[in-house]
mmCIF file with all atom_site columns, C-alpha atoms in Angstrom:
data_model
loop_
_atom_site.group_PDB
_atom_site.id
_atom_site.type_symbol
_atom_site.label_atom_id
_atom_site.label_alt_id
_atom_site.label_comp_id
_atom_site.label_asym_id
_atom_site.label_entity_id
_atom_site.label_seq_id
_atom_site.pdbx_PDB_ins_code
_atom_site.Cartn_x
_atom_site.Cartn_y
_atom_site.Cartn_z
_atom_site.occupancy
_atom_site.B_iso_or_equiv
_atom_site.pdbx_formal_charge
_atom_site.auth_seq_id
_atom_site.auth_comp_id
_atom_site.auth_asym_id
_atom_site.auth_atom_id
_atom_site.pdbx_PDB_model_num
ATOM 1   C CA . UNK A 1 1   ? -65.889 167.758 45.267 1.00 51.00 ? 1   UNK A CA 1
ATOM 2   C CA . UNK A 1 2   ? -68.857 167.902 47.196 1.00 54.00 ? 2   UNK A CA 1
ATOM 3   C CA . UNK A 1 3   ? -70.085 171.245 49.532 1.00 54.00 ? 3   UNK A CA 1
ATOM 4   C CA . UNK A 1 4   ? -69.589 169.097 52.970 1.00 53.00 ? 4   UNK A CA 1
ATOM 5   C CA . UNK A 1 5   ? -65.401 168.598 51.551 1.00 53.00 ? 5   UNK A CA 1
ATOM 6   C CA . UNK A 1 6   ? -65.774 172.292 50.151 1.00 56.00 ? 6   UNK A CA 1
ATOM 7   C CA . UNK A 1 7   ? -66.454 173.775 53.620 1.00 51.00 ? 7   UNK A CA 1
ATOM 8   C CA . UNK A 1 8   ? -63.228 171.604 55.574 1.00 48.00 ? 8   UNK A CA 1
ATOM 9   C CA . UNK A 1 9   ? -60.700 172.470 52.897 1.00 49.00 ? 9   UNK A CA 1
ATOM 10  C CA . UNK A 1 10  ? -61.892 176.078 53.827 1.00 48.00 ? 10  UNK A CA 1
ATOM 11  C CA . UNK A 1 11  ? -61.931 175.354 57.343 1.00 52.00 ? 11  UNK A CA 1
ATOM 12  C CA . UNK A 1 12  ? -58.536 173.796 56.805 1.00 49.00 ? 12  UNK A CA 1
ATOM 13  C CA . UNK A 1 13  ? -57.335 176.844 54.856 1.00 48.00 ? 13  UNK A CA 1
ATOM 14  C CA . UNK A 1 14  ? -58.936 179.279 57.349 1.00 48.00 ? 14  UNK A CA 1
ATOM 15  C CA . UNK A 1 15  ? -57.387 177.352 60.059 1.00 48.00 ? 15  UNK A CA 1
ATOM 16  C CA . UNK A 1 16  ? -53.602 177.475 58.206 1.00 47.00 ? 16  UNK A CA 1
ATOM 17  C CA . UNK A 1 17  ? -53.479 181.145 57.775 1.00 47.00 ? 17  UNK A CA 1
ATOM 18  C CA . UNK A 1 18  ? -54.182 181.672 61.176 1.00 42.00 ? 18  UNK A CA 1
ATOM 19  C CA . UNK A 1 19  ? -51.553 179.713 62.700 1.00 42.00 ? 19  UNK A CA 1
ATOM 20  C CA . UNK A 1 20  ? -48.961 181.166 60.216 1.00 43.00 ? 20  UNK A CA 1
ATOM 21  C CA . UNK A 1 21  ? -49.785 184.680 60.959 1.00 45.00 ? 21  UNK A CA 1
ATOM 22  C CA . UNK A 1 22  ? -49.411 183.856 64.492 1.00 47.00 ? 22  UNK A CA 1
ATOM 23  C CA . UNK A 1 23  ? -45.898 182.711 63.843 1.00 42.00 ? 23  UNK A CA 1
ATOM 24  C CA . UNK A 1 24  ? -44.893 185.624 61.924 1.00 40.00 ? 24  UNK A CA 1
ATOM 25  C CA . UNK A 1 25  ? -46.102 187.537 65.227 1.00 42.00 ? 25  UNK A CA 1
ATOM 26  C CA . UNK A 1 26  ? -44.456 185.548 67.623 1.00 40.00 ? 26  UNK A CA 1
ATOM 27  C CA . UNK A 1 27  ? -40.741 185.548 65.439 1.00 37.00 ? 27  UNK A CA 1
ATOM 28  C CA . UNK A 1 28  ? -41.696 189.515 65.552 1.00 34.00 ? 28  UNK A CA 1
ATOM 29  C CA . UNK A 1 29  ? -42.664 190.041 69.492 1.00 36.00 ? 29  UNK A CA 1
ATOM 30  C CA . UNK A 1 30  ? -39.149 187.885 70.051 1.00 36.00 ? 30  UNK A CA 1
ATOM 31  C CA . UNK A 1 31  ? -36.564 189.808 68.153 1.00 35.00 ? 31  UNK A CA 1
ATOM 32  C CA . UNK A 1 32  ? -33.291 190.161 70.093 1.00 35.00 ? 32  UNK A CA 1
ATOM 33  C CA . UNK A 1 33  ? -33.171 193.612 72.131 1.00 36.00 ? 33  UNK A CA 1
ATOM 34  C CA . UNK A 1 34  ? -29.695 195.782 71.778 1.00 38.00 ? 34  UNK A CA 1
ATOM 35  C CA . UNK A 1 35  ? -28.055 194.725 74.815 1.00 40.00 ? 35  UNK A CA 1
ATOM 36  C CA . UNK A 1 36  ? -25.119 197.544 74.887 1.00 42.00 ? 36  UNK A CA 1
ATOM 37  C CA . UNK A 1 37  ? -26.635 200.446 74.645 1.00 45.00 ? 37  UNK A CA 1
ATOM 38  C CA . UNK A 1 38  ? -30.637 199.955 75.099 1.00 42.00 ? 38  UNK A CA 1
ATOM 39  C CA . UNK A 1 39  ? -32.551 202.692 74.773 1.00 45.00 ? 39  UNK A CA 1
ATOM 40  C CA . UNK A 1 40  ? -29.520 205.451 73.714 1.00 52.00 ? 40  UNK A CA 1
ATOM 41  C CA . UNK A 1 41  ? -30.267 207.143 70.598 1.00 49.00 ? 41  UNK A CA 1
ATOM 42  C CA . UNK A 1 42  ? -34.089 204.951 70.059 1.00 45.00 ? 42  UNK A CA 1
ATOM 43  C CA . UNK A 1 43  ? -36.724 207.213 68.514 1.00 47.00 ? 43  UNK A CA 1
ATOM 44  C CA . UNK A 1 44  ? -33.928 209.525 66.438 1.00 48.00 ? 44  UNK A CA 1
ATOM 45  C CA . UNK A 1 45  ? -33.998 207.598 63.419 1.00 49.00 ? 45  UNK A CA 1
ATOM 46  C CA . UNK A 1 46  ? -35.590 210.297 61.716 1.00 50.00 ? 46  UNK A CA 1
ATOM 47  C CA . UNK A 1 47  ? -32.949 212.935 62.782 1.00 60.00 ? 47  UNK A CA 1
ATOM 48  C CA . UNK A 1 48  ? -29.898 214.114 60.466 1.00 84.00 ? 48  UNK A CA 1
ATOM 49  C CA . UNK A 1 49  ? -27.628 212.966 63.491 1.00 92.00 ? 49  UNK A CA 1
ATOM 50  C CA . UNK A 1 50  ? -24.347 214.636 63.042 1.00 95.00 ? 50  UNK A CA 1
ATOM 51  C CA . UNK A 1 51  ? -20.690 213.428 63.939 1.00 97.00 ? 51  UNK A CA 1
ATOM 52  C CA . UNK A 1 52  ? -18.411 215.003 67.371 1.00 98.00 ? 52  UNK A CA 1
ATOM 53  C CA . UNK A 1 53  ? -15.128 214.335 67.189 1.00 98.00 ? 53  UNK A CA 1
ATOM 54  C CA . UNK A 1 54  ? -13.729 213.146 70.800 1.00 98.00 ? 54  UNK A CA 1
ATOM 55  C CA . UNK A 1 55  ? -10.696 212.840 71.744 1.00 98.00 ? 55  UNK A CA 1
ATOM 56  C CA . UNK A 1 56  ? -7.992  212.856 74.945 1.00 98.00 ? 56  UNK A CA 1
ATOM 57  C CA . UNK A 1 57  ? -4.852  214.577 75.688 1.00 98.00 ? 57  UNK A CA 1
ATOM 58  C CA . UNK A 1 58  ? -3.902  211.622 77.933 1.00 98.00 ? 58  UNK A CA 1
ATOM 59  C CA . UNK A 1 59  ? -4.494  208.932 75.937 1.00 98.00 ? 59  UNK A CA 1
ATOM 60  C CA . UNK A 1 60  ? -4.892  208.327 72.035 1.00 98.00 ? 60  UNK A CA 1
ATOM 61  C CA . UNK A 1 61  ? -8.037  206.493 70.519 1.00 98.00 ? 61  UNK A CA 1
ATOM 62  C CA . UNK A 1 62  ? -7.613  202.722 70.844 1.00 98.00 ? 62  UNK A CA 1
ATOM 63  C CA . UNK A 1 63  ? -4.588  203.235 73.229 1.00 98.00 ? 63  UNK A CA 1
ATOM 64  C CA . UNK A 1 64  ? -3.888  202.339 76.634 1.00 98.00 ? 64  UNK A CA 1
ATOM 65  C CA . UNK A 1 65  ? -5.781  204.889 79.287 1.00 98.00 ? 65  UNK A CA 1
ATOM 66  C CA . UNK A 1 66  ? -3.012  206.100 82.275 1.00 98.00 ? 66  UNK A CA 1
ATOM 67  C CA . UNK A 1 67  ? -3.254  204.446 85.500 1.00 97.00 ? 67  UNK A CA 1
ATOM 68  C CA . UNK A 1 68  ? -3.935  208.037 86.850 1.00 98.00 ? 68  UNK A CA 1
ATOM 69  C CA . UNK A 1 69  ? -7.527  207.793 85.653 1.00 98.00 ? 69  UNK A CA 1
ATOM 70  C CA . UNK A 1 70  ? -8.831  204.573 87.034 1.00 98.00 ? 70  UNK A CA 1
ATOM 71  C CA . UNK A 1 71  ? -9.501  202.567 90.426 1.00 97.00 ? 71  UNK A CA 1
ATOM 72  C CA . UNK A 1 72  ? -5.389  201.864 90.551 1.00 97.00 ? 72  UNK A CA 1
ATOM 73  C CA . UNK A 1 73  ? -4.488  205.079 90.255 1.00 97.00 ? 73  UNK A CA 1
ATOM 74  C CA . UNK A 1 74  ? -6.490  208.645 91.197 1.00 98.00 ? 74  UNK A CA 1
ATOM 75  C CA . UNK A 1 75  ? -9.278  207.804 89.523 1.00 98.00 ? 75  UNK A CA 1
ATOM 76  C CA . UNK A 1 76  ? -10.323 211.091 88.648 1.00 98.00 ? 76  UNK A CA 1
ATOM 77  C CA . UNK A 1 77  ? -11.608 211.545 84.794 1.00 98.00 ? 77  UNK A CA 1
ATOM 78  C CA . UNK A 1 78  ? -9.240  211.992 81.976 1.00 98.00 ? 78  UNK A CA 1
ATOM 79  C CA . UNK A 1 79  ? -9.560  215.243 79.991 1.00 98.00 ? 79  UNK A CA 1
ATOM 80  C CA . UNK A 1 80  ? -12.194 215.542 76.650 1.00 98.00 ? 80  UNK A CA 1
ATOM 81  C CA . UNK A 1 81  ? -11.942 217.250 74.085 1.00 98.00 ? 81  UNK A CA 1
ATOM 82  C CA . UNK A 1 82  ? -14.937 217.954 71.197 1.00 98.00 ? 82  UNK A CA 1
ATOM 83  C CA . UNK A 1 83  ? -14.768 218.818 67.873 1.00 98.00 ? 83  UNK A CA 1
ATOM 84  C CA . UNK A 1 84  ? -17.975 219.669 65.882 1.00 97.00 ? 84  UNK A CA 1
ATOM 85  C CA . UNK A 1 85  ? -20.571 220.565 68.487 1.00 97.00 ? 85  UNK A CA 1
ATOM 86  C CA . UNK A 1 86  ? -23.499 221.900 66.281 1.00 97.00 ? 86  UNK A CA 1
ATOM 87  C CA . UNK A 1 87  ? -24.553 225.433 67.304 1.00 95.00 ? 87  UNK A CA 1
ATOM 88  C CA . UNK A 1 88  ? -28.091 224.298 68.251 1.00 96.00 ? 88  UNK A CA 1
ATOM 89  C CA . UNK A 1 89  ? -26.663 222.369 71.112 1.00 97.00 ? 89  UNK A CA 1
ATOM 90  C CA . UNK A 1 90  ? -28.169 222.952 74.276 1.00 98.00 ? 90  UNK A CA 1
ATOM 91  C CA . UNK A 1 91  ? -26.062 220.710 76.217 1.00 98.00 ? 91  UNK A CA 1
ATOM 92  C CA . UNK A 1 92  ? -24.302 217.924 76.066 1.00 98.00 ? 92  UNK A CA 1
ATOM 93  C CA . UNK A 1 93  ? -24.537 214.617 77.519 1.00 98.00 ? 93  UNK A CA 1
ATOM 94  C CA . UNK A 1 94  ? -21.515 211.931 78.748 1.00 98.00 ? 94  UNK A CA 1
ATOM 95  C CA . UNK A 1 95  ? -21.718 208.785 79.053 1.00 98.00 ? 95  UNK A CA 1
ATOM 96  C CA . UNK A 1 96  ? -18.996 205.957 79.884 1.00 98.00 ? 96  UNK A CA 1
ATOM 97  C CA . UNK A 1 97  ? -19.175 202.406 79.678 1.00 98.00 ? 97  UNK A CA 1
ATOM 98  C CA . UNK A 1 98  ? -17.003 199.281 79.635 1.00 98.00 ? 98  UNK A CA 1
ATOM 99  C CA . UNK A 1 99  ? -18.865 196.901 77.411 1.00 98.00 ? 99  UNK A CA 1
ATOM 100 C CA . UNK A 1 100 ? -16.271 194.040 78.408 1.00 97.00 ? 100 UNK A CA 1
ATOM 101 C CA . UNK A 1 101 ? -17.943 193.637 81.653 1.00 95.00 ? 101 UNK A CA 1
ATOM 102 C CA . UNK A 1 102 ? -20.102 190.414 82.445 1.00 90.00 ? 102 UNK A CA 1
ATOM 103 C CA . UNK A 1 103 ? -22.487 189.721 82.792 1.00 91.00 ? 103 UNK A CA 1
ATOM 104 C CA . UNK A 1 104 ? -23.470 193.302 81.018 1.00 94.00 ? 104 UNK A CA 1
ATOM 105 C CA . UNK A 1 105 ? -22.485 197.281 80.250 1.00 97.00 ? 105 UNK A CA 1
ATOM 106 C CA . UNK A 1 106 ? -20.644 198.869 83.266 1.00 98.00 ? 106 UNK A CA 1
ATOM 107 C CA . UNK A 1 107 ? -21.572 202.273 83.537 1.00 98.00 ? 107 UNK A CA 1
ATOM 108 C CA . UNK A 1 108 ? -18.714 204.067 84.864 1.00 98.00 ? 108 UNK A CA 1
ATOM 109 C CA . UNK A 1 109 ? -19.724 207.657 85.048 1.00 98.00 ? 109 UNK A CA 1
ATOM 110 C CA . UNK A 1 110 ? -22.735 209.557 82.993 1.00 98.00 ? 110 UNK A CA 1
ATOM 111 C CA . UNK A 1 111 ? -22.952 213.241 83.169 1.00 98.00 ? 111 UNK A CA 1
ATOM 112 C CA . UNK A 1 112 ? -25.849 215.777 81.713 1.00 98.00 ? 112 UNK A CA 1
ATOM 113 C CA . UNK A 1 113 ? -26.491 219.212 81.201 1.00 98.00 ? 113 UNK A CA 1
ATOM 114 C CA . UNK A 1 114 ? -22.677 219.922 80.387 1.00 98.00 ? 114 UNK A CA 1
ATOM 115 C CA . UNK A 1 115 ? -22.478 223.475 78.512 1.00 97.00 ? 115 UNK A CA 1
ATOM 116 C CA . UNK A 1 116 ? -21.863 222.589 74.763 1.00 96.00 ? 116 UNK A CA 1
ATOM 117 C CA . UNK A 1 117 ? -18.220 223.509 75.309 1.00 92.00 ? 117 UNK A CA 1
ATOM 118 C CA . UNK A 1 118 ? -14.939 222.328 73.468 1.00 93.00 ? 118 UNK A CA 1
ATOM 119 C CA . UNK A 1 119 ? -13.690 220.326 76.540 1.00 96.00 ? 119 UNK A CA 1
ATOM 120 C CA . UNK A 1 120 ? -13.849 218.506 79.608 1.00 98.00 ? 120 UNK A CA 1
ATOM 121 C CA . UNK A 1 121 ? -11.267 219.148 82.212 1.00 98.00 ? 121 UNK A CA 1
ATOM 122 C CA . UNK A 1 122 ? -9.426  216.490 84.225 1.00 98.00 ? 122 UNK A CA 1
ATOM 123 C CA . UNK A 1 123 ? -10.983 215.554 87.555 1.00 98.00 ? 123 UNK A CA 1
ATOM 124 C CA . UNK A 1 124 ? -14.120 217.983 86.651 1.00 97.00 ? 124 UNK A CA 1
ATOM 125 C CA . UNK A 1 125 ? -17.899 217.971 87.665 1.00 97.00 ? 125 UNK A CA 1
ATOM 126 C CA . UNK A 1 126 ? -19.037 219.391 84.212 1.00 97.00 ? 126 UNK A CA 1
ATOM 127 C CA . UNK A 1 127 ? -22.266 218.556 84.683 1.00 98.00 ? 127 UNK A CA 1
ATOM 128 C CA . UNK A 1 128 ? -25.376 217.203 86.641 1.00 98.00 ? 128 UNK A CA 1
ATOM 129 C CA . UNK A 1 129 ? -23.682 213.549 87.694 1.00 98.00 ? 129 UNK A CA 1
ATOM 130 C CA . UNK A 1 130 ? -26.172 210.483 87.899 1.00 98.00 ? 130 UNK A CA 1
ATOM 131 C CA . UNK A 1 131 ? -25.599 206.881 89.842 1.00 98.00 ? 131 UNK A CA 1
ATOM 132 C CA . UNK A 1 132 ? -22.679 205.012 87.742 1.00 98.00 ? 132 UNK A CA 1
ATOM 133 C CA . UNK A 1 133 ? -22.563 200.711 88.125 1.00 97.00 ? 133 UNK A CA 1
ATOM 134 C CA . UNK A 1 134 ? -20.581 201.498 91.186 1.00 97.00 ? 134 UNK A CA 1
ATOM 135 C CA . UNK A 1 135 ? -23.901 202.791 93.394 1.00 97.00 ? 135 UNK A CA 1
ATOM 136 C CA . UNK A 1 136 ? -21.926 205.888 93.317 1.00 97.00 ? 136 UNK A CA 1
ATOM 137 C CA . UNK A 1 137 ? -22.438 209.509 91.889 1.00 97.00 ? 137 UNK A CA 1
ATOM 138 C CA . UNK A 1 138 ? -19.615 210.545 89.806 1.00 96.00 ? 138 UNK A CA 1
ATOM 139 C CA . UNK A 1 139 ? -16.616 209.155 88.053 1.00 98.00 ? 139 UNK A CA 1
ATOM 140 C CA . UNK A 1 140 ? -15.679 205.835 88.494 1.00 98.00 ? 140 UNK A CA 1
ATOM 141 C CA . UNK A 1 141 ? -12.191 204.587 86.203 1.00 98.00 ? 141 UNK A CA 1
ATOM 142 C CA . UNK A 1 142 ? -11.498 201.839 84.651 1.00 98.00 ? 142 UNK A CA 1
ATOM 143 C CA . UNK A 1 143 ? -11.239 198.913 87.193 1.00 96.00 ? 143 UNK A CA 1
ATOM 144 C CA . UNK A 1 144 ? -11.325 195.721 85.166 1.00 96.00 ? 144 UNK A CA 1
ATOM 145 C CA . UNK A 1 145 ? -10.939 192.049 87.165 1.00 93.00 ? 145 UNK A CA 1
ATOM 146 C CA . UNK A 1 146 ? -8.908  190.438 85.179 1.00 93.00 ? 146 UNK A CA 1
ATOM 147 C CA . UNK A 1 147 ? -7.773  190.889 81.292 1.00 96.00 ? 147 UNK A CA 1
ATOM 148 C CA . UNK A 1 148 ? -7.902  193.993 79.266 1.00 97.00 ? 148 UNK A CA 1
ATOM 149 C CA . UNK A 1 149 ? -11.151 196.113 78.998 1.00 98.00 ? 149 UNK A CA 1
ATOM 150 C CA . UNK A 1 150 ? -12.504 198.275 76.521 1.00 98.00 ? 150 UNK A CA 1
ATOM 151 C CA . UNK A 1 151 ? -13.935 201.724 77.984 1.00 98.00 ? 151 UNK A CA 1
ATOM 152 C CA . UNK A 1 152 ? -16.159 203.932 75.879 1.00 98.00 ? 152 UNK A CA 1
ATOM 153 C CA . UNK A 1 153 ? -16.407 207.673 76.713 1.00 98.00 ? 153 UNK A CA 1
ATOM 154 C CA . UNK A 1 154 ? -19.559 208.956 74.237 1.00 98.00 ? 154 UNK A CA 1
ATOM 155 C CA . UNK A 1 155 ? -20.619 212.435 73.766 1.00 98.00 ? 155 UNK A CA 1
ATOM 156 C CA . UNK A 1 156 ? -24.051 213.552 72.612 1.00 98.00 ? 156 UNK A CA 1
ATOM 157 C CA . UNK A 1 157 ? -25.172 216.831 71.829 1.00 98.00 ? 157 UNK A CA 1
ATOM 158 C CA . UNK A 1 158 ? -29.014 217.650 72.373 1.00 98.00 ? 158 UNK A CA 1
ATOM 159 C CA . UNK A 1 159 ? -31.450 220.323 71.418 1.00 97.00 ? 159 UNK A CA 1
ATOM 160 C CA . UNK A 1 160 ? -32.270 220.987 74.680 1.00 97.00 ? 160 UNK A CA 1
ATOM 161 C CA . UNK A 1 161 ? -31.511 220.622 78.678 1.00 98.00 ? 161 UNK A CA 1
ATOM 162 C CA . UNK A 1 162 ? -32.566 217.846 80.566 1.00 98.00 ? 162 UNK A CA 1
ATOM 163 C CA . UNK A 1 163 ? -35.209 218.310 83.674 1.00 96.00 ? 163 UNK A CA 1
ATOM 164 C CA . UNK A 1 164 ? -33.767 215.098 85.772 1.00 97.00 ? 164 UNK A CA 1
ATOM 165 C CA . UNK A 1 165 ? -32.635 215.563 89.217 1.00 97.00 ? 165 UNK A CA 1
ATOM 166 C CA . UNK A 1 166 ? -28.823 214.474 90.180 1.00 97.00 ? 166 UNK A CA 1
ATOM 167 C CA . UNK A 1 167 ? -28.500 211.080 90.974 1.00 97.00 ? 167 UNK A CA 1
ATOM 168 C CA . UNK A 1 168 ? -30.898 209.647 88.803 1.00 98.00 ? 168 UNK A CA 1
ATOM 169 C CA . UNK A 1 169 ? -29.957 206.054 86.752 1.00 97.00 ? 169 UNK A CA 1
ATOM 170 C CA . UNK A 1 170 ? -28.909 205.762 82.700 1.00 97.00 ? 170 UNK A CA 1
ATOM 171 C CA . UNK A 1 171 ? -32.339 204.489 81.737 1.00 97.00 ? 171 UNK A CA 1
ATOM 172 C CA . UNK A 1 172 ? -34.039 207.571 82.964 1.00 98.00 ? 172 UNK A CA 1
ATOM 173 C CA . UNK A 1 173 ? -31.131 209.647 81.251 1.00 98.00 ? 173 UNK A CA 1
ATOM 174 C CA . UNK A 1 174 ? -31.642 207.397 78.461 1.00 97.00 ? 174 UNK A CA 1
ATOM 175 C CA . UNK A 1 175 ? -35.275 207.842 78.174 1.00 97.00 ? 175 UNK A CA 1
ATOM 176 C CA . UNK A 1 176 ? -34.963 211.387 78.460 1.00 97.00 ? 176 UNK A CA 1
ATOM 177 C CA . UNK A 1 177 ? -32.688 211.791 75.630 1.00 98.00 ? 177 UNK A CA 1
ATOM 178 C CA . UNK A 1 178 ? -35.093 210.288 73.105 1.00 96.00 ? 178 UNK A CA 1
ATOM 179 C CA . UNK A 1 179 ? -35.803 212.479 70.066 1.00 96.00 ? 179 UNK A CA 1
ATOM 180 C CA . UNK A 1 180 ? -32.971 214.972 71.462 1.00 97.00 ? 180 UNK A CA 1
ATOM 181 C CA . UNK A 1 181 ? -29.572 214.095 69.763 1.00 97.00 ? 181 UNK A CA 1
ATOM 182 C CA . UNK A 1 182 ? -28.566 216.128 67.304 1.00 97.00 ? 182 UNK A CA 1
ATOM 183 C CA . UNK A 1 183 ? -25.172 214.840 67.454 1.00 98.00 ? 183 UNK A CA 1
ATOM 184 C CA . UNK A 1 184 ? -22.943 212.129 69.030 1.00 98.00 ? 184 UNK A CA 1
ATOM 185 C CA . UNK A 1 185 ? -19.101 210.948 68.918 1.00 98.00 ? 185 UNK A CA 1
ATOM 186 C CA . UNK A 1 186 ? -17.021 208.373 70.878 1.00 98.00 ? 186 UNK A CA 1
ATOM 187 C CA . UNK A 1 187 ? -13.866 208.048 72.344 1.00 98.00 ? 187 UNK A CA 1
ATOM 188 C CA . UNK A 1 188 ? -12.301 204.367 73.217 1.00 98.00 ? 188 UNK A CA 1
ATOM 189 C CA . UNK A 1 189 ? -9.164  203.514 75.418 1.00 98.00 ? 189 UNK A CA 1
ATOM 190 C CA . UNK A 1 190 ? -8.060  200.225 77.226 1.00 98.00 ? 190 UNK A CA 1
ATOM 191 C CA . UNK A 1 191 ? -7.376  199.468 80.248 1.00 98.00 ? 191 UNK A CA 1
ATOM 192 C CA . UNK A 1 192 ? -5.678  196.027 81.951 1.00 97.00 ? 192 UNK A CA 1
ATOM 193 C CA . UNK A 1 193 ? -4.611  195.784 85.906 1.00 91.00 ? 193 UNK A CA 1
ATOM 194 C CA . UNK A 1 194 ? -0.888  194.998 86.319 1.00 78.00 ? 194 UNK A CA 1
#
């Protein structure tokens, strides 16, 4: 080989590596984000996140919720209760979803600053109440449009209190809970309109 051939297999080589490493970047900059719960939990990796046992005295996990607690009945919330708060906990934080709901996550009701306490009382305000999917502050049940739902009442303990102001959205929440979890449990129960 001669140095004119020499300089475009290098050019050619140069030229190769380039475009691949560009590829790798694009495949990276287009990985899928976590549509259910977005930004919940993000930046905690590094945290020994510990386990809260939830659970109802209305319904039992993966049973049906009473009609008392959603948009055909009262719908006032069901009572929580929490096992395994860690004593660290500042508050706690509630959040409760339907991720059967198209075309994403319902928020039905998300509540923070709640005393780190062993339970929730039925048709409570236990804490500061932000906007739920229904442009409403406060609890809204289980109000599915057609087939059976799945609704998701999670509990997370954090290290400190929140500084957000009543009424604000679950991103903000969200974002404001990052690097604060110490702990976090969930409670599911089902839901379908007669």
């Amino acid at each position: 080989m001669n140095r004119k051939t020499d300089a475009v297999v290098l050019i050619f080589l140069f030229a190769a590596m380039v475009l691949i490493s560009g590829c790798v970047q694009n495949k990276k900059a287009e990985a899928p984000v976590n549509k259910e719960s977005p930004e919940t939990g993000k930046g905690d990796e590094s945290m020994n996140i510990q386990s809260i046992n939830v659970s109802s005295s209305a319904f039992a996990s993966n049973g049906s919720i009473p009609g008392k607690y959603t948009c055909d009945g009262q719908n006032i919330n069901p009572p929580l209760e929490f096992e395994g708060i860690p004593e660290e906990a500042e508050s706690l934080v509630l959040i409760v979803d339907d991720p059967d709901a198209s075309p994403k996550t319902f928020t039905h009701w998300i509540v923070w600053n709640i005393e780190p306490m062993a339970k929730i009382e039925e048709d409570s305000i236990p804490g500061v109440e932000g906007l739920n999917d229904f442009k409403k502050m406060g609890y809204g049940g289980p109000c599915p449009p057609s087939g059976t739902h799945r609704y998701f009442f999670r509990v997370y303990a954090l290290d400190k209190n929140l500084d957000l102001k009543a009424g604000a959205g679950r991103k903000e929440l969200e974002k404001e809970m990052i690097g604060h979890i110490i702990a976090e449990g969930e409670l599911m129960g089902k839901y379908s309109r007669k």
